[in-house]
Amino acid sequence: MININDKCIKDKILSVAPDAAFDEAAIFTVTVPAEQYHRLAHCLRYDADMRFDYLLCMTGMDWGDALGVVNLLESTTHDQSLFLKTAVTDRENPEIPSVADIWETAILNEREVFDYFGIRFTGHPDMRRIFLRNDWVGYPLRKDYNADEALNPVRLANEELIDTTTVYEAVAGGKTEAHTRTVFEEGEYVVNIGPQHPATHGVLHFRVSLEGETVKKVDVNCGYIHRGIEKMCESLTYPQALGYTDRLDYLGAHQNRHALCMCIEEALGLEIPDRVKVIRTIMDELQRLSSHLLFWSCLCMDLGALTAFFYGFRDREKVLNMMEETTGGRLIQSYNVIGGVMNDIHPDLIKRIKEFIKYLPPMLKEYRDVFTGNVIAQQRMKDIGVLAKEMAVAFGVTGPSGRASGWACDVRKRKPYAAYDKVQFKEAVRTEGDSFARYLVRIEEIEQSLYILEQLADNIPAGDYAVKTKPVIKLPEGRFFKSVEASRGEFGVYIESRGDKNPYRIKFRSPCLPLVDVVDTLARGGKIADLIAIGGTLDYVVPDIDR
Amino acid sequence: MDVKIKSMKYDDFKDNEALEQLRAAGTNIIMGSLDKLIDWGRSNSLWPLTFATSCCGIEYMAVGAARYDFSRFGFEVTRASPRQADFIMVAGTIVHKMAPVLKRLYDQMAEPKYVIAMGACAISGGPFKDSYHVVKGVDTIIPVDVYMPGCPPRPEALLYALMQLQRKVKVEKFFGGVNRKEKRTK
Ligand code: SF4
């Protein structure tokens, strides 16, 4: 492992970007002017000593005097992370070179930044809005956004879907040229799937270009559940902001909240009692169980096995019961608070967990009997939607879907938090990368979650369930990032604080955005019916994509 | 561990009696009986549109599954096409981009049609009331018959709301006079 603070790395960075500035905070930050940004990004990605191949989180920023992006990069080979920051001062026509040719995941992320801040990325193949309507006035995450309802009333006219997009090309002399590029040609046969369609698992809109039954191209249209959580959080205090994390990916409610709590606690330097860590781990795993059981039920239903849906929900209710007894909520639990958890665990929780550990394995066998071994199910999933490992990293596809492609990306192993360093479990990794592998990884994770629970059930240390915090929580100035392994992948929270009681900017790194991003790659050349199996096994949750 | 739960006293819980009074006025005996027969059939086979945008939708699915099982009341035939559905359960937040879609789905449904607003979001925007992109209540777009508070509402609340809709359907008159005006969008 190399150390990023090494002199030679800095020299290397300075040789490609002479104006780079360094900030050696908790996570190393490099700031470059926009002109040198692309060159440096390229070097960071391909230089043998650095190899930052995983763009974890791209955050658009409005610093008042400048607009820009902050990228959190990680290297899967060297286990390093670094912030790469760039900014421009022009508010009328902000332009930053695109890094979409370096990291595939930047394609959607830069569209998001464009949508929120109006920053145009030169060289980006597709500069359309992604969440908001095309006729939306203004850029909502800018600090000077005009939130007047009269500008953006609820429009009841159908949105015109446009088949073209604009590409901004940087030409000599510091100028930019705009070209029009067609997304769908005139004669193409385009079918809409969604926004209201049972197989998209929520309100997602795919525009699929077909050649007979074969998929030629998929264009994702998000934003049908874009709730503007990040902007709202900017005017809330930290404890208030907690409530919204539960509602992002509601099947990973507890884990999301865990991430935000940990991010704030680390920034404050709060020491968390061991009891809290173990309780949080137990709850995280229960949540994972409930989510994977729901995944199984819904996938089976999508593929036509309706009875299986009832089996899965039957067992999921048992998990919900346990969570409800302790937290009071079935789906949205609001259990984590800054410094601990809301209340102590229910006295019966341990007993119930033990019962459940005995109960579920025979049921899993039943799942295997009714579905996994089924010929039709196997044929619909095997060799369908194969995702190679390099693509998984480039798109930032984490979680069970990334692990099915052979990328050992489990945050619980890579950056252990809570009590995960004290328990043993096997990271479910497969190499096939197809839909069936994604399915099997999740089934194996159910077993591993049970194993983790088994180890923790009798080992909950005594102590407080929360530490006292100040009545008004103010984070010190700086940038903070913390991620957890949510049910669907790496969920991260990026906070930029100016020392106030509310965050200056908060960004949630959604595990599901990369998942819809790869749908196009996976579905191309396949049959339209395979799109359902691909979507089902990727298992995205739409409000988490749109935030 | 004793946890104090603040809740309403059962005696204070008053059901809204007004609906049945609509019936009390009396109708023609033959037409009235025919009405009753039709209402009985319709109220026990209300088919929802499969429509869920976010968190509340998961609870809605849970009610469809074995433990709560809304098929006991005839709600299980969820339709993917609005043309075959009797009511929309708006389960989840409705945002600006979704608003025209919801309106269109509603317009595509055949009369008589009903709307249930499930959860705080559908009622008023709920926790996202201050957002720039959230519709502050679906009743600003389509008329709502039953409001179901909660975030998310418990499955029991959902069943209760469905039964309130049944009550509404049961007092409808198809032959003997009109007590349900053609709905208008606000
Ligand atoms: S009311 Fe609550 S649970 Fe329901 S959709 Fe809104 S935020 Fe989610």
XYZ file of C-alpha atoms and ligand atoms in Angstrom:
741
model
C 0.000 0.000 0.000
C 1.331 3.394 -0.835
C 0.756 6.503 1.116
C -0.963 9.278 -0.721
C 0.945 11.914 1.217
C 4.100 10.634 -0.397
C 6.243 13.283 -1.905
C 6.561 11.429 -5.183
C 2.799 11.253 -5.651
C 2.539 14.945 -5.059
C 5.292 15.527 -7.554
C 3.474 13.427 -10.057
C 0.292 15.385 -9.549
C 2.188 18.655 -9.840
C 3.841 17.552 -13.039
C 0.489 17.181 -14.813
C -1.310 19.931 -12.963
C 1.205 22.555 -11.890
C -1.423 24.721 -10.197
C -2.764 21.961 -7.975
C -3.182 22.835 -4.315
C -3.162 20.267 -1.537
C -5.049 20.060 1.673
C -4.045 17.273 3.983
C -7.205 16.942 6.014
C -8.623 13.587 7.085
C -9.109 12.771 3.438
C -6.447 14.196 1.172
C -7.798 16.923 -1.119
C -6.380 18.147 -4.405
C -7.770 21.353 -5.884
C -7.085 22.142 -9.505
C -8.208 24.841 -11.890
C -10.739 23.653 -14.454
C -8.207 23.742 -17.316
C -6.003 21.127 -15.688
C -8.826 19.096 -14.222
C -9.266 16.585 -17.003
C -5.559 16.007 -17.420
C -5.114 15.340 -13.728
C -8.151 13.093 -13.591
C -6.704 11.034 -16.393
C -3.408 10.721 -14.589
C -5.068 9.759 -11.299
C -7.044 7.078 -13.041
C -4.301 5.461 -15.096
C -1.028 6.128 -13.277
C 0.264 2.825 -11.952
C 0.978 4.235 -8.492
C -2.441 5.721 -8.019
C -5.053 3.927 -10.089
C -8.087 5.719 -8.763
C -10.488 3.599 -10.740
C -13.576 4.019 -8.597
C -15.367 7.346 -8.637
C -17.297 6.944 -5.437
C -19.123 10.202 -5.161
C -19.425 13.249 -7.358
C -20.859 16.277 -5.629
C -21.786 19.491 -7.327
C -21.094 22.540 -5.212
C -22.064 26.166 -5.032
C -19.577 28.002 -2.856
C -21.217 31.344 -3.455
C -18.325 32.855 -5.374
C -17.687 29.749 -7.429
C -19.404 26.681 -8.776
C -17.657 23.365 -9.009
C -17.482 19.686 -8.286
C -15.885 17.604 -5.568
C -15.092 14.047 -6.574
C -14.295 11.386 -4.070
C -12.010 8.883 -5.738
C -11.004 5.489 -4.487
C -8.469 3.042 -5.696
C -9.487 -0.580 -5.600
C -5.916 -1.770 -5.983
C -4.144 0.550 -3.547
C -6.935 1.088 -1.066
C -6.662 4.862 -1.068
C -9.067 7.703 -1.273
C -8.775 11.314 -2.280
C -10.940 14.316 -3.015
C -10.465 15.937 -6.380
C -11.909 19.400 -6.478
C -12.321 21.967 -9.189
C -14.240 25.204 -9.529
C -15.137 27.971 -11.942
C -16.220 31.473 -11.075
C -18.415 32.219 -14.071
C -22.008 31.867 -12.890
C -23.611 32.648 -16.242
C -21.841 30.018 -18.307
C -20.001 27.721 -15.941
C -18.052 25.129 -17.875
C -15.944 22.271 -16.621
C -14.370 19.540 -18.732
C -16.196 16.256 -18.480
C -14.544 13.187 -17.012
C -17.166 10.875 -18.468
C -14.540 9.349 -20.740
C -12.482 8.349 -17.694
C -15.136 7.034 -15.333
C -18.369 5.773 -16.880
C -20.300 6.611 -13.757
C -19.604 10.285 -14.390
C -22.101 10.267 -17.256
C -25.166 10.268 -15.023
C -23.447 12.095 -12.201
C -22.461 15.000 -14.397
C -25.970 15.175 -15.738
C -27.110 15.429 -12.158
C -24.697 18.273 -11.449
C -25.885 20.014 -14.615
C -29.459 19.604 -13.490
C -28.811 20.959 -10.004
C -26.243 23.661 -10.686
C -26.296 24.385 -14.403
C -22.636 23.516 -14.791
C -22.024 22.427 -18.369
C -19.524 19.682 -18.895
C -17.598 20.073 -22.113
C -17.113 16.839 -23.981
C -19.969 15.120 -22.164
C -21.974 13.051 -24.658
C -25.396 13.846 -23.287
C -26.108 17.133 -21.514
C -29.768 16.800 -20.722
C -31.523 17.326 -17.447
C -31.979 14.096 -15.599
C -34.318 14.645 -12.667
C -36.224 17.804 -13.408
C -38.460 18.540 -16.341
C -36.893 20.048 -19.399
C -38.924 23.195 -18.936
C -37.840 23.704 -15.332
C -36.716 27.249 -14.610
C -33.491 27.654 -12.660
C -31.052 25.336 -10.979
C -32.461 24.334 -7.600
C -29.309 23.558 -5.655
C -27.688 26.885 -6.342
C -27.704 29.062 -3.294
C -29.406 31.887 -5.188
C -32.158 29.683 -6.603
C -35.484 31.431 -6.843
C -37.988 29.070 -5.251
C -40.983 31.142 -6.286
C -43.855 28.778 -7.035
C -45.000 30.999 -9.862
C -41.853 30.200 -11.822
C -42.318 26.486 -11.519
C -45.967 25.715 -10.903
C -47.220 22.143 -10.954
C -47.509 21.639 -14.680
C -50.243 19.294 -15.706
C -49.377 19.237 -19.375
C -47.471 16.168 -20.397
C -43.786 16.599 -20.675
C -42.447 16.621 -24.192
C -39.847 13.935 -24.539
C -37.015 15.107 -26.689
C -34.996 12.797 -28.836
C -31.981 15.031 -29.117
C -29.360 16.179 -26.726
C -26.706 18.847 -26.677
C -23.008 18.186 -26.625
C -20.659 20.994 -25.645
C -17.282 20.756 -27.267
C -14.335 22.830 -26.141
C -12.609 24.335 -29.170
C -9.414 26.299 -29.503
C -9.328 29.760 -27.992
C -11.206 28.808 -24.828
C -14.541 28.811 -26.615
C -17.250 26.213 -26.533
C -19.365 24.966 -29.385
C -22.706 23.321 -28.936
C -23.707 20.440 -31.176
C -26.932 18.554 -31.314
C -26.798 14.805 -31.027
C -29.707 12.473 -31.612
C -30.547 9.982 -28.919
C -33.147 8.165 -30.963
C -33.146 8.333 -34.756
C -36.243 9.231 -36.731
C -37.214 5.694 -37.743
C -36.389 3.957 -34.499
C -39.073 1.996 -32.722
C -39.105 3.342 -29.198
C -41.215 1.790 -26.455
C -41.872 3.473 -23.137
C -41.567 1.327 -20.048
C -42.769 3.283 -17.088
C -43.121 5.643 -15.328
C -46.054 3.613 -14.094
C -45.138 0.039 -14.730
C -45.122 -2.794 -12.215
C -41.792 -4.193 -13.372
C -39.787 -1.031 -12.892
C -40.179 -1.265 -9.106
C -41.409 2.225 -8.697
C -41.623 5.197 -10.943
C -38.772 4.856 -13.335
C -39.016 5.545 -17.000
C -37.094 3.584 -19.592
C -37.266 4.453 -23.239
C -36.285 1.339 -25.074
C -35.409 1.242 -28.734
C -36.323 -2.108 -30.213
C -35.394 -4.103 -33.262
C -38.053 -6.775 -33.254
C -37.712 -8.173 -29.757
C -34.094 -7.202 -29.362
C -33.138 -4.204 -27.299
C -30.982 -1.727 -29.192
C -30.685 0.959 -26.606
C -32.141 1.977 -23.274
C -32.489 5.582 -22.245
C -33.189 6.116 -18.556
C -35.412 8.960 -17.509
C -35.363 9.564 -13.771
C -36.890 12.172 -11.536
C -40.436 10.933 -11.170
C -39.832 10.750 -7.446
C -37.174 13.428 -7.103
C -38.056 14.936 -3.752
C -35.268 17.460 -3.384
C -34.019 16.041 -0.109
C -30.499 17.406 -0.447
C -31.704 20.970 -0.836
C -34.139 20.649 2.040
C -31.419 19.367 4.339
C -29.460 22.551 3.832
C -32.003 24.468 5.853
C -32.447 21.828 8.550
C -30.423 21.108 11.652
C -28.498 17.859 11.731
C -30.945 15.925 13.920
C -33.777 17.041 11.641
C -31.924 15.911 8.549
C -31.745 12.397 9.971
C -35.403 11.819 9.262
C -34.948 12.067 5.527
C -32.329 9.370 5.234
C -34.896 6.751 6.197
C -37.018 7.769 3.278
C -34.354 7.553 0.611
C -33.967 3.841 0.298
C -36.692 2.743 2.653
C -35.525 -0.845 2.429
C -32.231 0.232 3.906
C -33.724 2.814 6.235
C -31.679 1.858 9.219
C -28.417 1.629 7.328
C -28.845 4.989 5.654
C -29.468 6.672 8.935
C -26.514 4.845 10.387
C -24.292 6.425 7.735
C -25.441 9.956 8.468
C -25.169 9.428 12.219
C -21.645 8.086 11.893
C -20.620 10.903 9.603
C -21.815 13.474 12.121
C -20.354 11.596 15.071
C -16.968 11.352 13.413
C -16.993 15.019 12.578
C -17.828 15.839 16.185
C -15.320 13.343 17.527
C -17.970 11.589 19.599
C -16.967 8.316 21.185
C -19.731 5.776 20.675
C -20.318 3.117 23.345
C -19.800 -0.484 22.313
C -23.341 -1.353 23.149
C -24.594 1.111 20.573
C -22.256 -0.261 17.943
C -23.531 -3.781 18.464
C -27.172 -2.736 18.518
C -26.683 -0.810 15.297
C -25.003 -3.776 13.677
C -27.835 -6.064 14.668
C -30.377 -3.648 13.289
C -28.417 -3.203 10.073
C -28.416 -6.913 9.512
C -32.107 -7.264 10.290
C -32.706 -4.556 7.767
C -30.602 -6.367 5.212
C -32.606 -9.512 5.834
C -35.878 -7.733 5.318
C -34.581 -6.111 2.159
C -33.192 -9.269 0.621
C -36.354 -11.173 1.455
C -38.328 -8.495 -0.303
C -35.924 -8.680 -3.221
C -36.515 -12.379 -3.492
C -40.288 -12.017 -3.343
C -40.415 -9.284 -5.941
C -37.996 -10.907 -8.322
C -40.004 -14.111 -8.234
C -43.160 -12.162 -8.855
C -41.576 -10.319 -11.772
C -40.564 -13.600 -13.314
C -44.038 -14.978 -12.908
C -43.788 -17.007 -9.704
C -46.556 -15.375 -7.732
C -46.735 -17.901 -4.890
C -43.122 -17.240 -4.023
C -44.073 -13.644 -3.325
C -46.206 -14.791 -0.437
C -43.468 -17.015 0.948
C -41.004 -14.184 1.023
C -43.395 -11.736 2.609
C -44.403 -14.273 5.224
C -40.806 -14.415 6.434
C -40.207 -10.730 6.023
C -43.061 -9.993 8.396
C -41.187 -11.875 11.093
C -38.214 -9.579 10.674
C -40.474 -6.552 10.692
C -42.015 -7.769 13.931
C -38.651 -7.863 15.612
C -37.735 -4.426 14.393
C -41.093 -3.041 15.329
C -40.903 -4.252 18.911
C -37.699 -2.372 19.458
C -38.086 0.670 17.276
C -41.813 1.145 16.955
C -41.714 1.302 13.196
C -42.179 -1.382 10.628
C -40.681 0.202 7.593
C -39.387 3.585 8.654
C -37.826 3.169 12.019
C -36.071 6.389 12.979
C -34.031 4.443 15.473
C -30.519 5.847 15.156
C -29.835 9.212 16.681
C -26.636 11.193 16.878
C -24.656 9.560 19.651
C -26.564 6.334 19.891
C -29.996 4.909 19.402
C -33.380 6.257 20.400
C -34.155 3.743 23.118
C -32.840 0.496 24.484
C -33.629 -2.749 22.707
C -36.741 -4.641 23.630
C -36.068 -7.355 26.222
C -37.463 -9.994 23.894
C -35.342 -9.038 20.916
C -32.555 -11.524 21.586
C -34.988 -14.363 22.145
C -36.744 -13.578 18.898
C -33.562 -13.293 16.933
C -32.530 -16.719 18.156
C -35.852 -18.149 17.179
C -35.564 -16.564 13.796
C -32.065 -17.927 13.207
C -33.530 -21.378 13.666
C -36.604 -20.599 11.654
C -35.172 -19.213 8.452
C -32.751 -21.888 7.145
C -35.495 -24.434 6.404
C -37.370 -21.665 4.636
C -34.328 -20.870 2.550
C -34.284 -24.480 1.523
C -37.878 -24.082 0.493
C -36.898 -21.035 -1.565
C -34.298 -23.127 -3.307
C -36.771 -25.877 -3.979
C -39.470 -23.670 -5.395
C -37.437 -21.133 -7.281
C -33.651 -21.358 -7.442
C -33.659 -24.828 -8.921
C -36.521 -24.123 -11.251
C -35.588 -24.600 -14.895
C -37.549 -21.621 -16.130
C -36.104 -19.347 -13.486
C -32.603 -20.470 -14.287
C -33.039 -20.005 -17.994
C -34.351 -16.534 -17.490
C -31.399 -15.534 -15.349
C -28.333 -17.491 -16.393
C -26.051 -15.620 -18.797
C -28.509 -12.765 -18.903
C -27.183 -9.257 -18.373
C -23.538 -10.087 -17.775
C -21.582 -7.315 -16.095
C -17.809 -7.564 -16.213
C -15.800 -6.618 -13.170
C -14.086 -3.632 -14.817
C -17.455 -2.275 -15.846
C -18.797 -2.746 -12.341
C -15.934 -0.655 -10.962
C -16.143 1.968 -13.702
C -19.870 2.398 -13.194
C -19.535 2.216 -9.427
C -21.900 -0.724 -9.153
C -21.474 -1.821 -5.556
C -23.335 -4.082 -3.210
C -24.568 -7.535 -4.134
C -24.638 -6.580 -7.827
C -20.984 -5.566 -7.791
C -19.978 -8.643 -5.838
C -21.744 -10.864 -8.347
C -19.273 -9.510 -10.901
C -16.306 -10.451 -8.781
C -15.607 -7.096 -7.166
C -15.102 -7.542 -3.430
C -16.610 -4.200 -2.593
C -18.248 -4.882 0.747
C -17.811 -1.784 2.888
C -18.198 -3.942 5.976
C -14.920 -5.613 5.027
C -13.099 -2.788 3.295
C -13.739 -0.069 5.830
C -15.175 -1.819 8.894
C -17.486 0.273 11.011
C -19.717 -0.351 14.033
C -19.116 -3.922 15.210
C -18.238 -5.439 11.858
C -14.593 -5.801 12.755
C -15.583 -8.048 15.647
C -17.711 -10.514 13.760
C -16.803 -13.072 11.219
C -18.636 -13.512 8.011
C -17.891 -14.432 4.478
C -18.177 -11.855 1.767
C -20.353 -13.412 -0.919
C -18.465 -12.934 -4.165
C -19.119 -14.658 -7.446
C -17.496 -14.193 -10.799
C -20.173 -14.884 -13.393
C -21.669 -11.410 -13.279
C -24.991 -12.511 -14.711
C -28.471 -12.144 -13.269
C -28.314 -15.536 -11.660
C -25.098 -14.637 -9.836
C -26.706 -11.465 -8.511
C -29.566 -13.588 -7.279
C -27.325 -16.155 -5.600
C -25.191 -13.523 -3.900
C -28.246 -12.140 -2.184
C -29.388 -15.542 -1.032
C -25.952 -16.165 0.389
C -25.983 -12.805 2.100
C -29.159 -13.792 3.882
C -27.284 -16.735 5.353
C -24.316 -14.577 6.279
C -26.576 -12.037 7.975
C -28.006 -14.815 10.097
C -24.483 -15.860 10.958
C -23.593 -12.333 12.054
C -26.722 -12.108 14.164
C -25.887 -15.419 15.777
C -22.514 -14.128 16.894
C -23.886 -10.878 18.244
C -27.057 -12.095 19.911
C -25.361 -13.177 23.124
C -22.619 -10.615 23.055
C -24.341 -7.309 23.487
C -22.146 -5.418 25.936
C -23.734 -3.623 28.840
C -23.691 0.130 28.911
C -25.567 3.140 27.698
C -27.616 3.102 24.572
C -26.694 6.675 23.774
C -24.235 9.322 24.786
C -25.307 12.806 25.627
C -24.857 15.369 22.936
C -25.073 19.121 23.028
C -28.583 20.485 22.523
C -27.461 22.315 19.394
C -25.175 20.289 17.219
C -22.679 22.236 15.176
C -20.178 20.511 12.971
C -16.696 21.958 12.666
C -15.755 23.445 9.336
C -14.643 20.946 6.736
C -15.547 18.088 4.468
C -16.758 14.788 5.837
C -17.611 11.543 4.194
C -18.772 8.283 5.629
C -20.207 5.264 3.931
C -21.894 2.068 4.994
C -22.848 -1.117 3.242
C -26.557 -0.629 2.713
C -28.762 -3.385 1.376
C -28.017 -2.372 -2.205
C -24.471 -1.180 -2.070
C -22.298 1.563 -0.762
C -24.385 4.343 0.690
C -22.365 7.399 1.505
C -22.960 10.769 3.082
C -20.893 13.762 2.108
C -21.203 16.820 4.294
C -19.571 20.134 3.734
C -19.862 22.233 6.818
C -19.120 25.853 7.518
C -19.415 25.453 11.244
C -23.132 26.149 11.423
C -25.923 24.131 12.921
C -27.077 23.132 9.477
C -24.996 21.663 6.686
C -23.757 23.889 3.895
C -24.144 21.054 1.459
C -25.132 17.489 2.055
C -24.984 14.859 -0.614
C -26.130 11.286 -0.418
C -24.152 8.855 -2.497
C -26.904 6.662 -3.788
C -26.092 3.010 -4.389
C -28.970 2.724 -6.830
C -28.018 5.442 -9.321
C -25.171 3.341 -10.783
C -27.533 0.390 -10.918
C -29.884 2.076 -13.367
C -26.902 3.477 -15.145
C -25.739 0.007 -16.192
C -29.139 -1.142 -17.380
C -28.359 0.168 -20.860
C -25.076 -1.745 -21.012
C -26.608 -4.945 -19.688
C -29.773 -4.958 -21.736
C -28.306 -4.112 -25.138
C -28.551 -6.971 -27.552
C -30.789 -8.945 -25.222
C -34.489 -9.582 -25.476
C -36.975 -7.159 -24.046
C -38.199 -9.763 -21.556
C -34.669 -9.976 -20.181
C -34.908 -6.361 -19.169
C -37.273 -7.480 -16.431
C -34.853 -10.072 -15.090
C -32.017 -7.566 -15.251
C -33.976 -4.882 -13.456
C -35.240 -7.372 -10.902
C -31.818 -8.709 -10.020
C -30.188 -5.291 -9.914
C -32.856 -4.493 -7.356
C -32.858 -0.707 -7.400
C -35.109 1.410 -5.271
C -36.244 4.433 -7.188
C -36.556 7.099 -4.455
C -32.924 6.389 -3.670
C -31.939 7.147 -7.248
C -33.866 10.376 -7.397
C -33.360 11.536 -3.812
C -39.577 -1.948 30.163
C -42.614 0.233 30.269
C -43.028 2.396 27.274
C -45.764 4.951 27.416
C -47.697 5.099 24.231
C -49.706 8.172 23.615
C -52.816 7.197 21.812
C -56.422 8.089 21.480
C -58.909 6.582 23.883
C -61.119 4.115 22.131
C -64.251 5.838 23.422
C -63.171 9.050 21.784
C -62.877 7.393 18.463
C -66.008 8.382 16.619
C -66.715 6.990 13.275
C -68.151 9.375 10.793
C -71.810 8.574 10.697
C -72.766 11.079 8.085
C -72.390 8.763 5.140
C -75.127 6.362 6.094
C -77.494 9.233 6.675
C -77.466 9.815 2.961
C -79.299 6.571 2.681
C -81.720 7.333 5.436
C -83.824 9.588 3.265
C -85.370 6.507 1.695
C -85.778 5.415 -1.869
C -88.123 3.539 -4.084
C -88.307 0.000 -2.790
C -87.521 -1.757 -6.060
C -84.859 0.614 -7.242
C -83.456 0.851 -3.749
C -83.084 -2.901 -3.518
C -81.438 -3.058 -6.899
C -79.059 -0.334 -5.792
C -78.229 -2.278 -2.691
C -77.464 -5.355 -4.700
C -75.206 -3.497 -7.071
C -73.446 -1.637 -4.275
C -72.927 -4.839 -2.392
C -71.227 -6.371 -5.379
C -69.193 -3.338 -6.264
C -68.028 -2.540 -2.777
C -66.676 -6.037 -2.370
C -64.724 -6.100 -5.570
C -62.917 -2.807 -5.748
C -59.875 -3.231 -7.916
C -56.912 -0.996 -7.299
C -54.457 0.281 -9.855
C -50.910 -0.871 -9.244
C -49.507 2.489 -8.399
C -46.825 3.071 -5.841
C -44.184 5.730 -5.972
C -42.263 5.306 -2.748
C -42.124 4.068 0.833
C -45.865 3.814 1.351
C -45.982 1.482 -1.622
C -44.037 -1.131 0.285
C -46.579 -1.139 3.079
C -49.230 -1.415 0.436
C -47.489 -4.503 -0.905
C -47.262 -5.897 2.605
C -51.009 -5.561 2.941
C -51.383 -7.484 -0.267
C -49.323 -10.341 1.123
C -50.451 -13.171 3.342
C -50.385 -11.600 6.776
C -52.799 -8.741 6.212
C -54.281 -10.004 3.017
C -56.658 -7.437 1.595
C -58.178 -10.036 -0.662
C -60.434 -10.787 2.289
C -62.269 -7.638 1.286
C -62.014 -8.025 -2.442
C -59.123 -5.684 -3.131
C -56.567 -8.140 -4.343
C -57.046 -7.831 -8.068
C -54.488 -5.122 -8.663
C -54.571 -3.964 -12.232
C -51.632 -2.674 -14.152
C -53.881 -0.782 -16.532
C -55.932 2.169 -15.339
C -58.733 1.192 -17.677
C -59.530 -1.865 -15.615
C -59.141 -0.307 -12.195
C -61.767 1.096 -9.855
C -59.552 3.199 -7.667
C -56.065 4.572 -7.352
C -54.253 4.191 -4.109
C -51.801 7.052 -4.255
C -49.101 5.400 -2.185
C -46.192 7.757 -1.926
C -44.915 11.185 -2.725
C -46.096 12.846 -5.910
C -43.587 15.228 -7.418
C -43.892 17.805 -10.143
C -42.636 15.508 -12.847
C -45.071 12.794 -11.826
C -48.115 15.081 -11.530
C -49.152 15.009 -15.203
C -48.694 11.256 -15.257
C -50.958 10.779 -12.275
C -53.546 13.080 -13.772
C -53.442 11.144 -17.001
C -53.824 7.819 -15.239
C -56.804 9.168 -13.399
C -58.360 10.471 -16.583
C -57.908 7.103 -18.231
C -59.905 5.295 -15.588
C -63.540 4.541 -16.239
C -66.242 6.041 -14.022
C -67.092 5.466 -11.254
C -63.590 5.925 -9.924
C -62.136 6.667 -6.545
C -58.903 7.910 -5.066
C -57.324 7.089 -1.746
C -54.486 9.314 -0.581
C -52.164 7.108 1.389
C -49.689 8.684 3.742
C -48.661 12.159 4.684
C -47.018 12.775 1.327
C -50.116 12.149 -0.696
C -52.244 14.178 1.692
C -50.147 17.301 1.947
C -46.599 16.732 0.800
C -45.829 15.420 4.269
C -42.213 15.603 5.306
C -41.342 17.046 1.897
C -43.752 19.945 2.068
C -40.952 22.483 1.795
C -39.355 20.925 -1.211
C -39.214 22.689 -4.531
C -40.306 19.613 -6.428
C -43.089 18.042 -4.372
C -46.797 18.461 -4.982
C -48.484 19.630 -1.798
C -51.256 17.118 -1.693
C -52.673 15.060 -4.529
C -56.031 16.708 -3.988
C -54.609 19.682 -5.838
C -54.513 17.494 -8.945
C -57.260 14.903 -8.593
C -60.236 14.614 -6.228
C -59.612 12.407 -3.207
C -62.212 10.210 -1.504
C -60.381 8.880 1.506
C -57.394 10.362 3.305
C -55.204 8.007 5.259
C -52.706 9.677 7.584
C -49.426 8.131 8.638
C -45.858 7.982 7.512
C -46.200 5.236 6.455
C -49.696 4.302 7.640
C -49.852 0.954 9.357
C -51.431 -1.914 7.447
C -54.399 -1.774 9.806
C -54.924 1.851 8.875
C -54.811 0.879 5.250
C -57.486 -1.740 5.730
C -59.565 0.758 7.638
C -59.246 3.261 4.824
C -60.290 0.651 2.303
C -63.362 -0.085 4.377
C -64.216 3.594 4.464
C -64.135 3.527 0.717
C -66.480 0.560 0.787
C -68.858 2.540 2.944
C -68.798 5.307 0.421
C -69.567 2.940 -2.383
C -72.364 1.329 -0.413
C -74.438 4.479 -0.183
C -74.295 5.220 -3.856
C -77.473 5.314 -5.873
C -77.513 4.139 -9.410
C -81.232 4.080 -10.007
C -83.113 5.799 -7.279
C -81.841 9.363 -7.467
C -78.410 10.843 -7.275
C -76.355 11.461 -4.223
C -72.987 11.353 -5.832
C -72.311 14.177 -8.192
C -69.986 13.804 -11.095
C -66.609 14.644 -9.680
C -64.861 17.737 -10.710
C -61.229 18.499 -10.509
C -60.534 21.428 -8.324
S -45.908 9.408 3.795
Fe -43.928 8.824 4.657
S -43.783 6.654 4.205
Fe -45.356 7.475 2.860
S -44.345 8.020 0.974
Fe -44.341 9.835 2.262
S -42.404 9.750 3.342
Fe -42.782 7.723 2.533
